[in-house]
């Protein structure tokens, strides 16, 4: 388990050190400091290494190859979420400042 965690951290930090481009923002949130911790092409395991376990996961009912993962940050009194959208297992965009977890009924 430690090896998996360590490899995830190395991969996540490696992407940051290589100057990876930030993930583009989308509707409903902003490209803030939290979303910039992720980079295009990351796997969910790499994003989990950055933020810890996800707070919510929803698969797109119209496209089973796409899923939105919510990562919590902020305080318990005022939680905020990063929405990370993965397509075919790779991160395509992330936004932060959301007040609730991902829901495909809402704009992503």
Short mmCIF file of N, CA and C in Angstrom, two decimals:
data_model
loop_
_atom_site.label_atom_id
_atom_site.label_comp_id
_atom_site.label_asym_id
_atom_site.label_seq_id
_atom_site.Cartn_x
_atom_site.Cartn_y
_atom_site.Cartn_z
N UNK A 1 0.83 -1.19 0.00
CA UNK A 1 0.00 0.00 0.00
C UNK A 1 0.88 1.26 0.00
N UNK A 2 1.95 1.20 0.78
CA UNK A 2 2.85 2.36 0.82
C UNK A 2 3.51 2.60 -0.53
N UNK A 3 3.84 1.50 -1.21
CA UNK A 3 4.47 1.63 -2.51
C UNK A 3 3.53 2.30 -3.51
N UNK A 4 2.27 1.92 -3.50
CA UNK A 4 1.27 2.53 -4.39
C UNK A 4 1.15 4.01 -4.09
N UNK A 5 1.06 4.36 -2.82
CA UNK A 5 0.95 5.77 -2.43
C UNK A 5 2.19 6.54 -2.86
N UNK A 6 3.37 5.96 -2.60
CA UNK A 6 4.62 6.63 -2.96
C UNK A 6 4.72 6.84 -4.47
N UNK A 7 4.37 5.82 -5.25
CA UNK A 7 4.42 5.97 -6.70
C UNK A 7 3.44 7.03 -7.19
N UNK A 8 2.26 7.08 -6.59
CA UNK A 8 1.29 8.10 -6.95
C UNK A 8 1.81 9.50 -6.66
N UNK A 9 2.45 9.67 -5.51
CA UNK A 9 3.00 10.98 -5.14
C UNK A 9 4.13 11.38 -6.09
N UNK A 10 4.99 10.43 -6.42
CA UNK A 10 6.09 10.72 -7.34
C UNK A 10 5.54 11.15 -8.69
N UNK A 11 4.54 10.43 -9.19
CA UNK A 11 3.94 10.79 -10.48
C UNK A 11 3.29 12.16 -10.42
N UNK A 12 2.57 12.44 -9.33
CA UNK A 12 1.89 13.73 -9.20
C UNK A 12 2.89 14.87 -9.10
N UNK A 13 3.92 14.69 -8.29
CA UNK A 13 4.93 15.73 -8.15
C UNK A 13 5.76 15.87 -9.42
N UNK A 14 6.00 14.77 -10.09
CA UNK A 14 6.75 14.83 -11.35
C UNK A 14 6.05 15.70 -12.37
N UNK A 15 4.72 15.60 -12.45
CA UNK A 15 3.95 16.43 -13.37
C UNK A 15 4.05 17.89 -13.03
N UNK A 16 4.08 18.21 -11.73
CA UNK A 16 4.21 19.61 -11.30
C UNK A 16 5.58 20.15 -11.64
N UNK A 17 6.61 19.36 -11.43
CA UNK A 17 7.98 19.82 -11.64
C UNK A 17 8.30 19.98 -13.11
N UNK A 18 7.59 19.27 -13.97
CA UNK A 18 7.84 19.39 -15.41
C UNK A 18 7.12 20.58 -16.01
N UNK A 19 6.41 21.36 -15.20
CA UNK A 19 5.71 22.53 -15.71
C UNK A 19 4.49 22.17 -16.51
N UNK A 20 3.80 21.13 -16.11
CA UNK A 20 2.60 20.70 -16.83
C UNK A 20 1.59 21.83 -16.89
N UNK A 21 0.92 21.91 -17.99
CA UNK A 21 -0.07 22.97 -18.18
C UNK A 21 -1.26 22.74 -17.26
N UNK A 22 -1.82 23.80 -16.70
CA UNK A 22 -2.99 23.64 -15.86
C UNK A 22 -4.18 23.16 -16.67
N UNK A 23 -5.08 22.51 -15.99
CA UNK A 23 -6.28 22.01 -16.64
C UNK A 23 -7.22 23.18 -16.89
N UNK A 24 -7.86 23.18 -18.05
CA UNK A 24 -8.75 24.30 -18.37
C UNK A 24 -9.98 24.30 -17.49
N UNK A 25 -10.43 25.48 -17.14
CA UNK A 25 -11.62 25.63 -16.30
C UNK A 25 -12.88 25.38 -17.10
N UNK A 26 -13.99 25.25 -16.39
CA UNK A 26 -15.25 25.02 -17.06
C UNK A 26 -16.34 25.80 -16.36
N UNK A 27 -17.57 25.64 -16.81
CA UNK A 27 -18.69 26.35 -16.22
C UNK A 27 -18.97 25.84 -14.81
N UNK A 28 -19.44 26.71 -13.95
CA UNK A 28 -19.83 26.30 -12.61
C UNK A 28 -18.75 26.44 -11.57
N UNK A 29 -17.53 26.70 -11.97
CA UNK A 29 -16.43 26.83 -11.02
C UNK A 29 -15.34 27.65 -11.65
N UNK A 30 -14.26 27.82 -10.94
CA UNK A 30 -13.16 28.61 -11.46
C UNK A 30 -11.88 27.82 -11.50
N UNK A 31 -10.92 28.32 -12.22
CA UNK A 31 -9.60 27.71 -12.29
C UNK A 31 -8.78 28.32 -11.17
N UNK A 32 -9.10 27.96 -9.93
CA UNK A 32 -8.40 28.48 -8.77
C UNK A 32 -7.20 27.65 -8.41
N UNK A 33 -6.59 28.01 -7.27
CA UNK A 33 -5.37 27.35 -6.82
C UNK A 33 -5.55 25.86 -6.60
N UNK A 34 -6.71 25.44 -6.11
CA UNK A 34 -6.93 24.02 -5.85
C UNK A 34 -6.98 23.23 -7.15
N UNK A 35 -7.70 23.71 -8.14
CA UNK A 35 -7.81 23.00 -9.42
C UNK A 35 -6.47 22.96 -10.14
N UNK A 36 -5.63 23.95 -9.93
CA UNK A 36 -4.32 23.99 -10.60
C UNK A 36 -3.35 22.95 -10.07
N UNK A 37 -3.71 22.27 -8.97
CA UNK A 37 -2.87 21.20 -8.45
C UNK A 37 -2.92 19.96 -9.35
N UNK A 38 -3.89 19.92 -10.25
CA UNK A 38 -4.06 18.80 -11.16
C UNK A 38 -3.63 19.21 -12.56
N UNK A 39 -3.22 18.24 -13.36
CA UNK A 39 -2.83 18.56 -14.73
C UNK A 39 -3.47 17.56 -15.70
N UNK A 40 -3.71 18.03 -16.89
CA UNK A 40 -4.33 17.22 -17.93
C UNK A 40 -3.57 15.92 -18.12
N UNK A 41 -4.33 14.82 -18.22
CA UNK A 41 -3.73 13.52 -18.46
C UNK A 41 -3.50 12.69 -17.21
N UNK A 42 -3.63 13.31 -16.03
CA UNK A 42 -3.47 12.55 -14.79
C UNK A 42 -4.53 11.46 -14.70
N UNK A 43 -4.22 10.39 -13.99
CA UNK A 43 -5.21 9.36 -13.70
C UNK A 43 -5.92 9.73 -12.40
N UNK A 44 -7.00 9.03 -12.11
CA UNK A 44 -7.70 9.29 -10.85
C UNK A 44 -6.80 8.94 -9.66
N UNK A 45 -5.99 7.91 -9.78
CA UNK A 45 -5.08 7.54 -8.69
C UNK A 45 -4.09 8.66 -8.41
N UNK A 46 -3.61 9.32 -9.45
CA UNK A 46 -2.68 10.45 -9.26
C UNK A 46 -3.40 11.62 -8.60
N UNK A 47 -4.64 11.90 -9.02
CA UNK A 47 -5.41 12.98 -8.40
C UNK A 47 -5.72 12.65 -6.95
N UNK A 48 -6.02 11.38 -6.67
CA UNK A 48 -6.26 10.94 -5.29
C UNK A 48 -5.01 11.17 -4.44
N UNK A 49 -3.83 10.99 -5.01
CA UNK A 49 -2.59 11.21 -4.28
C UNK A 49 -2.42 12.68 -3.92
N UNK A 50 -2.94 13.57 -4.75
CA UNK A 50 -2.84 15.01 -4.49
C UNK A 50 -3.84 15.44 -3.42
N UNK A 51 -5.10 15.00 -3.55
CA UNK A 51 -6.18 15.49 -2.68
C UNK A 51 -6.62 14.51 -1.60
N UNK A 52 -6.24 13.26 -1.69
CA UNK A 52 -6.77 12.25 -0.79
C UNK A 52 -7.98 11.61 -1.44
N UNK A 53 -8.69 10.81 -0.68
CA UNK A 53 -9.84 10.11 -1.25
C UNK A 53 -10.91 11.08 -1.69
N UNK A 54 -11.64 10.67 -2.74
CA UNK A 54 -12.68 11.53 -3.28
C UNK A 54 -13.86 11.62 -2.33
N UNK A 55 -14.60 12.71 -2.46
CA UNK A 55 -15.81 12.94 -1.65
C UNK A 55 -17.06 12.57 -2.42
N UNK A 56 -16.93 12.32 -3.70
CA UNK A 56 -18.06 11.96 -4.54
C UNK A 56 -17.60 11.55 -5.92
N UNK A 57 -18.35 10.64 -6.52
CA UNK A 57 -18.01 10.12 -7.83
C UNK A 57 -19.31 9.91 -8.59
N UNK A 58 -19.37 10.43 -9.80
CA UNK A 58 -20.57 10.21 -10.62
C UNK A 58 -20.17 9.95 -12.05
N UNK A 59 -20.65 8.86 -12.59
CA UNK A 59 -20.40 8.52 -13.99
C UNK A 59 -21.43 9.25 -14.85
N UNK A 60 -20.99 9.73 -16.00
CA UNK A 60 -21.87 10.42 -16.93
C UNK A 60 -22.85 9.41 -17.53
N UNK A 61 -24.16 9.59 -17.30
CA UNK A 61 -25.12 8.62 -17.83
C UNK A 61 -25.19 8.60 -19.35
N UNK A 62 -24.76 9.66 -20.00
CA UNK A 62 -24.79 9.73 -21.46
C UNK A 62 -23.49 9.22 -22.10
N UNK A 63 -22.43 9.08 -21.29
CA UNK A 63 -21.13 8.64 -21.80
C UNK A 63 -20.40 7.91 -20.68
N UNK A 64 -20.46 6.59 -20.68
CA UNK A 64 -19.89 5.80 -19.60
C UNK A 64 -18.38 5.86 -19.54
N UNK A 65 -17.74 6.46 -20.53
CA UNK A 65 -16.29 6.63 -20.51
C UNK A 65 -15.88 7.88 -19.73
N UNK A 66 -16.87 8.65 -19.26
CA UNK A 66 -16.60 9.90 -18.55
C UNK A 66 -17.17 9.84 -17.13
N UNK A 67 -16.42 10.39 -16.20
CA UNK A 67 -16.88 10.46 -14.81
C UNK A 67 -16.37 11.75 -14.19
N UNK A 68 -17.13 12.26 -13.22
CA UNK A 68 -16.72 13.44 -12.47
C UNK A 68 -16.45 13.02 -11.03
N UNK A 69 -15.30 13.42 -10.53
CA UNK A 69 -14.89 13.11 -9.17
C UNK A 69 -14.80 14.43 -8.40
N UNK A 70 -15.36 14.44 -7.19
CA UNK A 70 -15.32 15.62 -6.34
C UNK A 70 -14.29 15.43 -5.24
N UNK A 71 -13.44 16.43 -5.03
CA UNK A 71 -12.46 16.42 -3.95
C UNK A 71 -12.77 17.59 -3.03
N UNK A 72 -12.90 17.30 -1.75
CA UNK A 72 -13.27 18.33 -0.76
C UNK A 72 -12.03 19.08 -0.27
N UNK A 73 -12.22 20.36 -0.04
CA UNK A 73 -11.22 21.19 0.63
C UNK A 73 -11.98 22.27 1.38
N UNK A 74 -11.31 23.09 2.13
CA UNK A 74 -11.99 24.11 2.92
C UNK A 74 -12.33 23.56 4.30
N UNK A 75 -13.16 24.28 5.00
CA UNK A 75 -13.51 23.89 6.37
C UNK A 75 -14.76 23.01 6.38
N UNK A 76 -14.99 22.37 7.52
CA UNK A 76 -16.20 21.55 7.67
C UNK A 76 -17.45 22.42 7.63
N UNK A 77 -17.35 23.66 8.10
CA UNK A 77 -18.49 24.58 8.11
C UNK A 77 -18.80 25.13 6.71
N UNK A 78 -17.78 25.27 5.90
CA UNK A 78 -17.95 25.82 4.54
C UNK A 78 -17.14 24.98 3.55
N UNK A 79 -17.57 23.74 3.30
CA UNK A 79 -16.80 22.90 2.37
C UNK A 79 -16.89 23.41 0.94
N UNK A 80 -15.82 23.25 0.22
CA UNK A 80 -15.74 23.57 -1.20
C UNK A 80 -15.21 22.33 -1.90
N UNK A 81 -15.46 22.23 -3.19
CA UNK A 81 -15.09 21.03 -3.92
C UNK A 81 -14.38 21.36 -5.23
N UNK A 82 -13.39 20.55 -5.57
CA UNK A 82 -12.80 20.53 -6.90
C UNK A 82 -13.57 19.47 -7.67
N UNK A 83 -14.03 19.79 -8.86
CA UNK A 83 -14.65 18.82 -9.76
C UNK A 83 -13.61 18.45 -10.80
N UNK A 84 -13.25 17.18 -10.84
CA UNK A 84 -12.27 16.67 -11.80
C UNK A 84 -12.98 15.72 -12.75
N UNK A 85 -12.96 16.03 -14.04
CA UNK A 85 -13.64 15.22 -15.05
C UNK A 85 -12.60 14.35 -15.75
N UNK A 86 -12.85 13.04 -15.69
CA UNK A 86 -11.97 12.05 -16.30
C UNK A 86 -12.70 11.41 -17.49
N UNK A 87 -11.99 11.30 -18.60
CA UNK A 87 -12.52 10.63 -19.78
C UNK A 87 -11.53 9.53 -20.15
N UNK A 88 -12.04 8.30 -20.26
CA UNK A 88 -11.17 7.15 -20.55
C UNK A 88 -10.02 7.06 -19.55
N UNK A 89 -10.31 7.39 -18.29
CA UNK A 89 -9.33 7.25 -17.22
C UNK A 89 -8.33 8.37 -17.08
N UNK A 90 -8.43 9.42 -17.90
CA UNK A 90 -7.48 10.53 -17.82
C UNK A 90 -8.21 11.85 -17.60
N UNK A 91 -7.58 12.70 -16.81
CA UNK A 91 -8.17 14.00 -16.48
C UNK A 91 -8.23 14.89 -17.71
N UNK A 92 -9.42 15.44 -17.98
CA UNK A 92 -9.59 16.36 -19.11
C UNK A 92 -9.84 17.79 -18.64
N UNK A 93 -10.42 17.97 -17.44
CA UNK A 93 -10.59 19.33 -16.90
C UNK A 93 -10.89 19.26 -15.41
N UNK A 94 -10.58 20.37 -14.74
CA UNK A 94 -10.92 20.48 -13.33
C UNK A 94 -11.25 21.94 -13.01
N UNK A 95 -12.20 22.11 -12.12
CA UNK A 95 -12.58 23.45 -11.65
C UNK A 95 -12.77 23.37 -10.16
N UNK A 96 -12.66 24.51 -9.50
CA UNK A 96 -12.86 24.50 -8.05
C UNK A 96 -13.82 25.60 -7.63
N UNK A 97 -14.08 25.66 -6.34
CA UNK A 97 -15.00 26.65 -5.80
C UNK A 97 -16.43 26.19 -5.80
N UNK A 98 -16.69 24.92 -6.08
CA UNK A 98 -18.06 24.39 -6.10
C UNK A 98 -18.57 24.18 -4.68
N UNK A 99 -19.85 24.40 -4.47
CA UNK A 99 -20.47 24.24 -3.16
C UNK A 99 -21.06 22.86 -2.94
N UNK A 100 -21.05 22.00 -3.95
CA UNK A 100 -21.61 20.66 -3.83
C UNK A 100 -20.79 19.70 -4.69
N UNK A 101 -21.01 18.39 -4.48
CA UNK A 101 -20.29 17.41 -5.26
C UNK A 101 -20.84 17.37 -6.69
N UNK A 102 -20.09 16.72 -7.58
CA UNK A 102 -20.46 16.60 -9.00
C UNK A 102 -21.85 16.00 -9.15
N UNK A 103 -22.57 16.51 -10.12
CA UNK A 103 -23.87 15.94 -10.51
C UNK A 103 -24.08 16.23 -11.97
N UNK A 104 -24.28 15.21 -12.77
CA UNK A 104 -24.48 15.43 -14.20
C UNK A 104 -25.80 16.07 -14.54
N UNK A 105 -26.67 16.25 -13.58
CA UNK A 105 -27.89 17.03 -13.79
C UNK A 105 -27.58 18.50 -13.84
N UNK A 106 -26.41 18.89 -13.28
CA UNK A 106 -25.97 20.29 -13.27
C UNK A 106 -24.88 20.47 -14.33
N UNK A 107 -24.61 21.69 -14.70
CA UNK A 107 -23.57 21.98 -15.70
C UNK A 107 -22.21 21.67 -15.09
N UNK A 108 -21.36 21.02 -15.87
CA UNK A 108 -19.98 20.73 -15.43
C UNK A 108 -19.02 21.60 -16.18
#
